[in-house]
Amino acid sequence: MFNCLLQNGRINVDKLLSLRSNNKKLAFIIMFTCNRSTGKTTTLTGYTVHDFARRYDPDEQPENGKQFLYLVRRIKDAKNFHLQIQQSIQDLEEPQYQYLKHFEFQSINRNDVYSEIQCRPIVTDLEKGEKKPKWNTCGFVAALANAGAIRNKSAVFHQVQTIWLDEFMEENNNYVANEVNNLVSIITSVARGGGKSSRDDVRVLLTGNMVSVLNPYYDHFEVIDRLKPETKILRGDNWILVQEFSEKIADELKNSGVTASFAETDYFKFSTTNAYLRDDTSFIDKSNEKYNYLATVIYNKQYFAIKRLESGFYYCDRHVDPSFPSVYALDVGDHNGNTRLFSNAVYLKTSLRQAFEIGKFRFQDIKCKGFIFKLLKY
C-alpha cells in the first residue's frame, strides 16, 4: 500500500527515495508532482545540501561527500544560483536542517559550461590572525542545453549522487530542444565518473507542480495512457512517478486573501485541485453551440473534426465536414495527395495547445480526448 509522502504539507524525502520501481530495485529516476506551495523546492534544497554538509570537513574536500547536480534549462538560469540556495535554506522548517542556516554559499562560473556551488560555515568571531574556513564544493548547477559540453567534463562530477531538475513540467511549454535526450546525456556523463562506466549510486529527481500531462517526460515514459484520476504511484523499469496532493496547502490557498481574489481563474482552480486535464470524465461535453470549422485531421485511418465554438472554447468531435479543404494527416502513415502533415500547421497547433493548457478544450468523447493528447505531442 502506498503511504502519503507529505507530512504537515511537506515532502518526506527519505520515504520518496526509498520507493522501488517495477524491477524491485530502488527507482533510478523519480518523478514527483504535487500542488503548489508544498515546499518541494525548499525541502529538497535542504536535503541535497545536508547530504553534503553533514560530512563537511573544514580542512579538506571530503572524498565521500555526496555532491548534488541541480539542472536548469539554460545556462543563464544558473547565474548566482547560490542566492536561490541560500534563500531556500533560510525558509527551511525541518529541525534537522536548521544548522544549514549557519552556512554561506558562493557560485563560481566554469566557462559557461556549469557553475560550481561552494559552501562553508559562517564564522563571525575570528581570533586575530585566524582565517575563515575554506570553501568546499558541495555541488554544481548545469544547463540541459549544455549537454554536449558537459559530456567532456564527466570527471568533475564523480562525487555527484543526486541529479535534480525542479519544475520539470514547464508552465509556458518552454522546453529545450530534445530535452529528454539532453537529460539522458547528462545522466550518462555524471554516472560514468569515478573510474566507472556507470555508477549505481546516482539518483535522478524530477519534481514539479501538476501543470500538464503534455510534457516530454510523460511522453518518453508513456505515462499518459496509464494515468487514471486516482493514480498515486506509477512504476516503470527503473523509474517511478508519484502524484501527491496536500489538502492542507490547498485549503490555505483557498482561504488566502490574495488567491481568493482570483478564485474564478483557471490558474487558481488548477493550483488548488488534485487534477490534470487527464481525468477521464473532465472536459467531455456534447456541444450544440455554433462554431467555426478549423480542420479535419486523420489519425490511424480515423477522421476527427476540430472546431472553435462561439463561446471561445475549442472542440473536437467526429462530425467531419467532407467538403472542408484543410485536411491534415497526423503522421506519414495517413498522409496522401489530399492531405498536409499536421506538423506543418504551426499556428493551429500552438492555438490548440494554449487552449488545452488553460482548460478551454472540450471533447465529444474519450476517443476524441485521447486523439487530442496524441495530436498535441506532434
Coordinates of N, CA, C and O in Angstrom, one line a residue, residues 2 5 11-20 26-27 30-32 44 203 205 207 240 242:
F2 N 0.5 2.2 -0.7 CA 1.2 3.5 -0.8 C 0.8 4.4 0.3 O -0.4 4.7 0.5
L5 N 3.4 10.8 1.2 CA 4.8 11.3 1.4 C 4.8 12.7 1.9 O 5.9 13.2 2.2
I11 N 7.2 17.4 2.0 CA 7.6 16.2 1.5 C 8.6 15.4 2.4 O 9.5 16.0 2.9
N12 N 8.4 14.1 2.5 CA 9.3 13.2 3.2 C 10.3 12.7 2.2 O 10.0 11.7 1.5
V13 N 11.5 13.3 2.1 CA 12.4 12.9 1.1 C 13.0 11.5 1.3 O 13.1 10.7 0.3
D14 N 13.2 11.1 2.5 CA 13.7 9.8 2.7 C 12.8 8.7 2.2 O 13.2 7.7 1.6
K15 N 11.5 8.9 2.5 CA 10.5 8.0 2.1 C 10.4 8.0 0.5 O 10.3 6.9 -0.1
L16 N 10.5 9.1 -0.1 CA 10.4 9.2 -1.5 C 11.6 8.4 -2.2 O 11.4 7.7 -3.1
L17 N 12.8 8.6 -1.6 CA 13.9 7.9 -2.2 C 14.0 6.4 -1.9 O 14.8 5.7 -2.5
S18 N 13.1 6.0 -1.0 CA 13.1 4.5 -0.7 C 12.1 3.7 -1.6 O 12.1 2.5 -1.6
L19 N 11.4 4.5 -2.5 CA 10.4 3.8 -3.4 C 11.2 3.0 -4.4 O 12.2 3.3 -4.9
R20 N 10.5 1.9 -4.8 CA 11.1 1.0 -5.8 C 10.3 0.9 -7.1 O 9.1 1.2 -7.1
L26 N 15.6 0.1 -6.1 CA 15.4 1.5 -5.9 C 15.2 2.2 -7.2 O 16.0 2.0 -8.1
A27 N 14.2 3.0 -7.3 CA 14.0 3.7 -8.6 C 15.1 4.6 -8.9 O 15.6 5.4 -8.1
I30 N 13.1 9.3 -10.3 CA 11.8 9.6 -9.5 C 11.2 10.9 -10.0 O 11.8 11.9 -9.9
M31 N 10.0 10.8 -10.5 CA 9.2 11.9 -10.9 C 8.2 12.2 -9.8 O 7.5 11.3 -9.4
F32 N 8.2 13.4 -9.2 CA 7.3 13.7 -8.1 C 6.5 15.0 -8.5 O 7.1 16.0 -8.8
L44 N 13.8 20.0 -0.7 CA 14.8 19.2 -1.5 C 16.1 19.9 -1.5 O 17.2 19.3 -1.6
R203 N 21.1 9.0 -8.2 CA 19.6 9.1 -8.3 C 19.2 10.4 -9.0 O 19.9 11.4 -8.9
L205 N 16.1 13.1 -9.6 CA 14.8 13.6 -9.2 C 14.3 14.6 -10.2 O 15.0 15.5 -10.5
T207 N 11.0 17.0 -10.2 CA 9.9 17.5 -9.4 C 9.2 18.6 -10.1 O 9.8 19.4 -10.9
I240 N 9.8 5.8 -11.5 CA 8.6 5.8 -10.8 C 8.0 7.2 -10.8 O 8.8 8.2 -10.9
V242 N 5.3 9.6 -8.8 CA 4.5 9.8 -7.6 C 3.6 11.1 -7.7 O 4.2 12.2 -8.0

